[in-house]
């Protein structure tokens, strides 16, 4: 049984990933804006824009999972405009994006590394057949590599920071059996995307994707599931693009 903490699990990519992980037999504690339990779901409410929210979420999830977490999936994020001409709104948007899109993921990753190190040093049997003591899967974005719109510098910057952070974790802690991966989706079919694609800008988005369509949430979720449960240890530090070849590196 694999215990997983998944942030941003109540909608879009997160909800699809939650379903995929549960179907694969994992035990998942999710995260959203409020607490909520169901037949197959445990959701811990936390506002990741608040200082210290990541630490509090980790402690609550660890308690719900009986003191053991095997995989951390940092999926929570916000995509909100930062108006260039309004200095106060600009600063607020940057601060909020930084806290949710990067700082909370960093705080949770720090706790995960410490937890995996402690568990791995006490019990070598805690590692799986590939020698993995724990996994971190960070959901970044195509924007980390190709940038984003004029109103979303902050989003691209935070997501690029997540990539650099993940690579640093992979290099620093591989000897401890800790592996880390990045998923970098492009435009993905969620509720918000459907509305945008129906607008006049929708044709431009599709024209920019050689595959001829945007990715489905299920496709990104399957990538998250594979990295969380099955990806080989030697893949650590890798970034998997899910964007229909709209940006290749």
mmCIF file of C-alpha atoms in Angstrom:
data_model
loop_
_atom_site.group_PDB
_atom_site.id
_atom_site.type_symbol
_atom_site.label_atom_id
_atom_site.label_comp_id
_atom_site.label_asym_id
_atom_site.label_seq_id
_atom_site.Cartn_x
_atom_site.Cartn_y
_atom_site.Cartn_z
ATOM 1 C CA UNK A 1 0.000 0.000 0.000
ATOM 2 C CA UNK A 2 1.367 3.417 -1.001
ATOM 3 C CA UNK A 3 0.418 6.492 1.035
ATOM 4 C CA UNK A 4 0.198 9.698 -0.993
ATOM 5 C CA UNK A 5 -0.360 13.365 -0.174
ATOM 6 C CA UNK A 6 -1.810 15.141 -3.215
ATOM 7 C CA UNK A 7 -2.347 18.901 -3.166
ATOM 8 C CA UNK A 8 -4.994 20.618 -5.252
ATOM 9 C CA UNK A 9 -6.965 17.387 -5.486
ATOM 10 C CA UNK A 10 -10.525 18.632 -5.764
ATOM 11 C CA UNK A 11 -10.728 19.789 -9.381
ATOM 12 C CA UNK A 12 -9.117 19.640 -12.797
ATOM 13 C CA UNK A 13 -5.839 17.742 -13.057
ATOM 14 C CA UNK A 14 -5.787 17.121 -9.304
ATOM 15 C CA UNK A 15 -9.202 15.459 -9.242
ATOM 16 C CA UNK A 16 -8.251 13.259 -12.207
ATOM 17 C CA UNK A 17 -4.951 12.325 -10.544
ATOM 18 C CA UNK A 18 -6.746 11.526 -7.304
ATOM 19 C CA UNK A 19 -9.087 9.136 -9.112
ATOM 20 C CA UNK A 20 -6.212 7.491 -11.019
ATOM 21 C CA UNK A 21 -4.162 6.942 -7.865
ATOM 22 C CA UNK A 22 -7.109 5.503 -5.947
ATOM 23 C CA UNK A 23 -7.892 3.171 -8.855
ATOM 24 C CA UNK A 24 -4.280 1.979 -8.779
ATOM 25 C CA UNK A 25 -4.649 0.970 -5.130
ATOM 26 C CA UNK A 26 -2.930 3.881 -3.399
ATOM 27 C CA UNK A 27 -4.167 5.496 -0.205
ATOM 28 C CA UNK A 28 -4.525 9.205 -0.915
ATOM 29 C CA UNK A 29 -5.002 12.192 1.339
ATOM 30 C CA UNK A 30 -6.061 15.119 -0.785
ATOM 31 C CA UNK A 31 -6.010 18.848 -0.249
ATOM 32 C CA UNK A 32 -8.487 21.554 -1.119
ATOM 33 C CA UNK A 33 -10.022 24.747 0.170
ATOM 34 C CA UNK A 34 -11.958 22.934 2.905
ATOM 35 C CA UNK A 35 -12.056 19.645 4.763
ATOM 36 C CA UNK A 36 -14.203 16.866 3.361
ATOM 37 C CA UNK A 37 -14.369 13.095 3.639
ATOM 38 C CA UNK A 38 -16.153 10.658 1.355
ATOM 39 C CA UNK A 39 -16.218 6.891 0.732
ATOM 40 C CA UNK A 40 -12.821 6.954 -1.014
ATOM 41 C CA UNK A 41 -11.620 10.470 -0.240
ATOM 42 C CA UNK A 42 -10.017 12.365 2.600
ATOM 43 C CA UNK A 43 -9.516 16.062 1.891
ATOM 44 C CA UNK A 44 -7.692 18.426 4.223
ATOM 45 C CA UNK A 45 -8.555 22.074 3.843
ATOM 46 C CA UNK A 46 -5.677 24.550 3.729
ATOM 47 C CA UNK A 47 -5.047 27.956 2.181
ATOM 48 C CA UNK A 48 -1.545 27.571 0.779
ATOM 49 C CA UNK A 49 -1.219 31.341 0.430
ATOM 50 C CA UNK A 50 -0.876 31.539 4.221
ATOM 51 C CA UNK A 51 2.642 31.340 5.701
ATOM 52 C CA UNK A 52 3.228 27.935 7.307
ATOM 53 C CA UNK A 53 0.250 26.310 5.569
ATOM 54 C CA UNK A 54 2.443 23.691 3.914
ATOM 55 C CA UNK A 55 3.852 22.525 7.245
ATOM 56 C CA UNK A 56 0.406 22.356 8.803
ATOM 57 C CA UNK A 57 -0.932 20.393 5.845
ATOM 58 C CA UNK A 58 1.962 17.930 6.051
ATOM 59 C CA UNK A 59 1.387 17.322 9.766
ATOM 60 C CA UNK A 60 -2.344 16.787 9.266
ATOM 61 C CA UNK A 61 -1.805 14.413 6.329
ATOM 62 C CA UNK A 62 0.870 12.468 8.203
ATOM 63 C CA UNK A 63 -1.560 11.987 11.074
ATOM 64 C CA UNK A 64 -4.347 10.805 8.761
ATOM 65 C CA UNK A 65 -1.956 8.368 7.060
ATOM 66 C CA UNK A 66 -0.742 6.759 10.249
ATOM 67 C CA UNK A 67 2.664 8.416 10.349
ATOM 68 C CA UNK A 68 3.870 7.384 6.888
ATOM 69 C CA UNK A 69 3.842 9.179 3.552
ATOM 70 C CA UNK A 70 5.485 7.507 0.560
ATOM 71 C CA UNK A 71 4.756 10.038 -2.178
ATOM 72 C CA UNK A 72 4.193 13.788 -2.243
ATOM 73 C CA UNK A 73 2.450 15.261 -5.280
ATOM 74 C CA UNK A 74 2.567 19.064 -5.420
ATOM 75 C CA UNK A 75 -0.234 19.884 -7.832
ATOM 76 C CA UNK A 76 -1.935 22.911 -6.248
ATOM 77 C CA UNK A 77 -1.552 26.142 -8.161
ATOM 78 C CA UNK A 78 -3.168 29.408 -9.189
ATOM 79 C CA UNK A 79 -3.215 31.161 -12.561
ATOM 80 C CA UNK A 80 -4.260 34.731 -11.880
ATOM 81 C CA UNK A 81 -3.393 37.849 -13.867
ATOM 82 C CA UNK A 82 -0.961 40.480 -12.601
ATOM 83 C CA UNK A 83 -1.895 43.844 -14.178
ATOM 84 C CA UNK A 84 1.246 45.593 -15.375
ATOM 85 C CA UNK A 85 -0.031 49.137 -14.820
ATOM 86 C CA UNK A 86 -1.319 48.652 -11.257
ATOM 87 C CA UNK A 87 1.649 48.454 -8.879
ATOM 88 C CA UNK A 88 -0.330 47.362 -5.827
ATOM 89 C CA UNK A 89 -2.249 44.649 -7.683
ATOM 90 C CA UNK A 90 0.988 43.563 -9.386
ATOM 91 C CA UNK A 91 2.750 43.069 -6.050
ATOM 92 C CA UNK A 92 -0.220 41.222 -4.539
ATOM 93 C CA UNK A 93 -0.451 38.855 -7.519
ATOM 94 C CA UNK A 94 3.282 38.085 -7.423
ATOM 95 C CA UNK A 95 3.215 37.387 -3.681
ATOM 96 C CA UNK A 96 0.170 35.119 -3.921
ATOM 97 C CA UNK A 97 1.545 33.220 -6.923
ATOM 98 C CA UNK A 98 4.920 32.758 -5.246
ATOM 99 C CA UNK A 99 3.362 31.452 -2.032
ATOM 100 C CA UNK A 100 0.954 28.985 -3.649
ATOM 101 C CA UNK A 101 2.838 27.943 -6.789
ATOM 102 C CA UNK A 102 6.303 27.650 -5.262
ATOM 103 C CA UNK A 103 6.759 28.325 -1.540
ATOM 104 C CA UNK A 104 4.092 25.858 -0.376
ATOM 105 C CA UNK A 105 5.525 23.195 -2.694
ATOM 106 C CA UNK A 106 9.000 23.919 -1.307
ATOM 107 C CA UNK A 107 7.806 23.689 2.305
ATOM 108 C CA UNK A 108 6.058 20.380 1.628
ATOM 109 C CA UNK A 109 9.062 19.040 -0.271
ATOM 110 C CA UNK A 110 11.331 19.936 2.662
ATOM 111 C CA UNK A 111 9.132 17.970 5.034
ATOM 112 C CA UNK A 112 8.982 15.070 2.589
ATOM 113 C CA UNK A 113 12.766 14.879 2.243
ATOM 114 C CA UNK A 114 13.229 14.901 6.026
ATOM 115 C CA UNK A 115 10.539 12.242 6.436
ATOM 116 C CA UNK A 116 11.988 10.000 3.733
ATOM 117 C CA UNK A 117 15.505 10.393 5.126
ATOM 118 C CA UNK A 118 14.422 9.493 8.638
ATOM 119 C CA UNK A 119 12.342 6.520 7.582
ATOM 120 C CA UNK A 120 14.971 5.217 5.176
ATOM 121 C CA UNK A 121 17.762 5.418 7.742
ATOM 122 C CA UNK A 122 15.731 3.565 10.349
ATOM 123 C CA UNK A 123 14.374 0.854 8.108
ATOM 124 C CA UNK A 124 15.976 -0.119 4.809
ATOM 125 C CA UNK A 125 12.899 -2.253 4.172
ATOM 126 C CA UNK A 126 11.007 1.021 3.777
ATOM 127 C CA UNK A 127 12.548 1.269 0.307
ATOM 128 C CA UNK A 128 10.825 -0.373 -2.628
ATOM 129 C CA UNK A 129 12.426 -2.875 -5.009
ATOM 130 C CA UNK A 130 14.178 -0.034 -6.860
ATOM 131 C CA UNK A 131 15.743 1.258 -3.646
ATOM 132 C CA UNK A 132 13.331 4.200 -3.466
ATOM 133 C CA UNK A 133 12.527 5.527 -0.007
ATOM 134 C CA UNK A 134 10.197 8.272 -1.204
ATOM 135 C CA UNK A 135 8.965 10.117 -4.283
ATOM 136 C CA UNK A 136 8.173 13.745 -4.994
ATOM 137 C CA UNK A 137 6.154 14.653 -8.084
ATOM 138 C CA UNK A 138 5.894 18.372 -8.834
ATOM 139 C CA UNK A 139 3.374 19.638 -11.360
ATOM 140 C CA UNK A 140 4.944 22.595 -13.136
ATOM 141 C CA UNK A 141 3.967 23.955 -16.551
ATOM 142 C CA UNK A 142 5.046 24.454 -20.135
ATOM 143 C CA UNK A 143 5.282 28.110 -19.089
ATOM 144 C CA UNK A 144 8.419 27.295 -17.096
ATOM 145 C CA UNK A 145 10.258 26.852 -20.401
ATOM 146 C CA UNK A 146 8.511 29.032 -22.991
ATOM 147 C CA UNK A 147 7.125 31.764 -20.726
ATOM 148 C CA UNK A 148 3.503 32.876 -20.548
ATOM 149 C CA UNK A 149 1.270 35.824 -21.393
ATOM 150 C CA UNK A 150 2.088 39.474 -20.578
ATOM 151 C CA UNK A 151 -0.181 39.195 -17.529
ATOM 152 C CA UNK A 152 1.455 36.031 -16.184
ATOM 153 C CA UNK A 153 5.170 36.626 -15.742
ATOM 154 C CA UNK A 154 4.790 35.583 -12.116
ATOM 155 C CA UNK A 155 3.203 32.262 -13.012
ATOM 156 C CA UNK A 156 5.986 31.330 -15.436
ATOM 157 C CA UNK A 157 8.640 32.407 -12.940
ATOM 158 C CA UNK A 158 7.166 30.338 -10.103
ATOM 159 C CA UNK A 159 6.798 27.271 -12.304
ATOM 160 C CA UNK A 160 10.395 27.637 -13.518
ATOM 161 C CA UNK A 161 11.443 27.792 -9.882
ATOM 162 C CA UNK A 162 9.622 24.535 -9.249
ATOM 163 C CA UNK A 163 11.628 22.835 -12.011
ATOM 164 C CA UNK A 164 14.946 24.070 -10.601
ATOM 165 C CA UNK A 165 13.905 23.030 -7.099
ATOM 166 C CA UNK A 166 12.984 19.532 -8.248
ATOM 167 C CA UNK A 167 16.265 19.045 -10.076
ATOM 168 C CA UNK A 168 18.126 20.195 -6.968
ATOM 169 C CA UNK A 169 16.244 17.675 -4.825
ATOM 170 C CA UNK A 170 16.932 14.892 -7.316
ATOM 171 C CA UNK A 171 20.664 15.590 -7.361
ATOM 172 C CA UNK A 172 21.025 16.172 -3.628
ATOM 173 C CA UNK A 173 19.110 13.209 -2.229
ATOM 174 C CA UNK A 174 19.316 10.370 -4.734
ATOM 175 C CA UNK A 175 21.831 8.626 -2.460
ATOM 176 C CA UNK A 176 19.144 8.609 0.242
ATOM 177 C CA UNK A 177 16.740 6.808 -2.073
ATOM 178 C CA UNK A 178 14.688 9.953 -2.673
ATOM 179 C CA UNK A 179 13.570 10.591 -6.253
ATOM 180 C CA UNK A 180 11.880 13.657 -7.693
ATOM 181 C CA UNK A 181 10.139 14.328 -10.991
ATOM 182 C CA UNK A 182 8.398 17.169 -12.823
ATOM 183 C CA UNK A 183 5.249 17.024 -14.936
ATOM 184 C CA UNK A 184 4.985 20.033 -17.249
ATOM 185 C CA UNK A 185 1.531 20.219 -18.847
ATOM 186 C CA UNK A 186 0.627 22.614 -21.602
ATOM 187 C CA UNK A 187 -2.946 23.722 -22.159
ATOM 188 C CA UNK A 188 -5.122 21.086 -20.489
ATOM 189 C CA UNK A 189 -8.840 20.436 -20.877
ATOM 190 C CA UNK A 190 -10.403 21.505 -17.592
ATOM 191 C CA UNK A 191 -13.573 23.455 -16.884
ATOM 192 C CA UNK A 192 -11.782 26.784 -17.330
ATOM 193 C CA UNK A 193 -10.127 25.606 -20.527
ATOM 194 C CA UNK A 194 -13.415 24.614 -22.123
ATOM 195 C CA UNK A 195 -14.735 28.147 -21.720
ATOM 196 C CA UNK A 196 -11.564 29.685 -23.139
ATOM 197 C CA UNK A 197 -11.417 27.293 -26.096
ATOM 198 C CA UNK A 198 -14.968 28.257 -26.978
ATOM 199 C CA UNK A 199 -13.894 31.894 -27.268
ATOM 200 C CA UNK A 200 -12.278 33.605 -30.248
ATOM 201 C CA UNK A 201 -8.831 32.772 -28.832
ATOM 202 C CA UNK A 202 -9.537 29.042 -28.877
ATOM 203 C CA UNK A 203 -8.551 28.538 -32.521
ATOM 204 C CA UNK A 204 -5.155 30.150 -31.851
ATOM 205 C CA UNK A 205 -4.492 27.726 -29.007
ATOM 206 C CA UNK A 206 -5.309 24.680 -31.126
ATOM 207 C CA UNK A 207 -3.288 25.986 -34.078
ATOM 208 C CA UNK A 208 -0.225 26.143 -31.813
ATOM 209 C CA UNK A 209 -0.478 22.437 -30.917
ATOM 210 C CA UNK A 210 0.846 20.012 -33.559
ATOM 211 C CA UNK A 211 -1.246 17.200 -32.085
ATOM 212 C CA UNK A 212 -4.334 19.233 -32.958
ATOM 213 C CA UNK A 213 -5.937 19.214 -29.515
ATOM 214 C CA UNK A 214 -5.184 20.126 -25.922
ATOM 215 C CA UNK A 215 -4.235 17.452 -23.415
ATOM 216 C CA UNK A 216 -6.953 15.859 -21.335
ATOM 217 C CA UNK A 217 -6.834 15.973 -17.542
ATOM 218 C CA UNK A 218 -6.768 12.167 -17.651
ATOM 219 C CA UNK A 219 -3.561 12.185 -19.715
ATOM 220 C CA UNK A 220 -1.781 14.414 -17.222
ATOM 221 C CA UNK A 221 -3.222 12.369 -14.360
ATOM 222 C CA UNK A 222 -1.861 9.147 -15.856
ATOM 223 C CA UNK A 223 1.591 10.733 -16.048
ATOM 224 C CA UNK A 224 1.324 11.696 -12.363
ATOM 225 C CA UNK A 225 0.161 8.199 -11.463
ATOM 226 C CA UNK A 226 3.061 6.556 -13.296
ATOM 227 C CA UNK A 227 5.669 8.812 -11.711
ATOM 228 C CA UNK A 228 4.115 8.308 -8.283
ATOM 229 C CA UNK A 229 3.959 4.526 -8.421
ATOM 230 C CA UNK A 230 5.936 2.964 -11.271
ATOM 231 C CA UNK A 231 8.631 5.205 -12.756
ATOM 232 C CA UNK A 232 12.165 3.777 -12.406
ATOM 233 C CA UNK A 233 14.540 5.443 -9.970
ATOM 234 C CA UNK A 234 16.987 6.348 -12.734
ATOM 235 C CA UNK A 235 14.414 8.763 -14.146
ATOM 236 C CA UNK A 236 14.887 11.050 -11.133
ATOM 237 C CA UNK A 237 15.313 14.704 -12.075
ATOM 238 C CA UNK A 238 13.405 14.284 -15.328
ATOM 239 C CA UNK A 239 10.735 16.617 -16.689
ATOM 240 C CA UNK A 240 7.879 14.987 -18.598
ATOM 241 C CA UNK A 241 6.138 17.340 -21.034
ATOM 242 C CA UNK A 242 2.447 16.803 -21.717
ATOM 243 C CA UNK A 243 1.705 19.440 -24.349
ATOM 244 C CA UNK A 244 1.078 17.815 -27.729
ATOM 245 C CA UNK A 245 4.500 19.013 -29.013
ATOM 246 C CA UNK A 246 3.493 22.657 -28.627
ATOM 247 C CA UNK A 247 6.858 23.129 -26.939
ATOM 248 C CA UNK A 248 9.725 20.684 -27.360
ATOM 249 C CA UNK A 249 13.170 20.842 -25.754
#
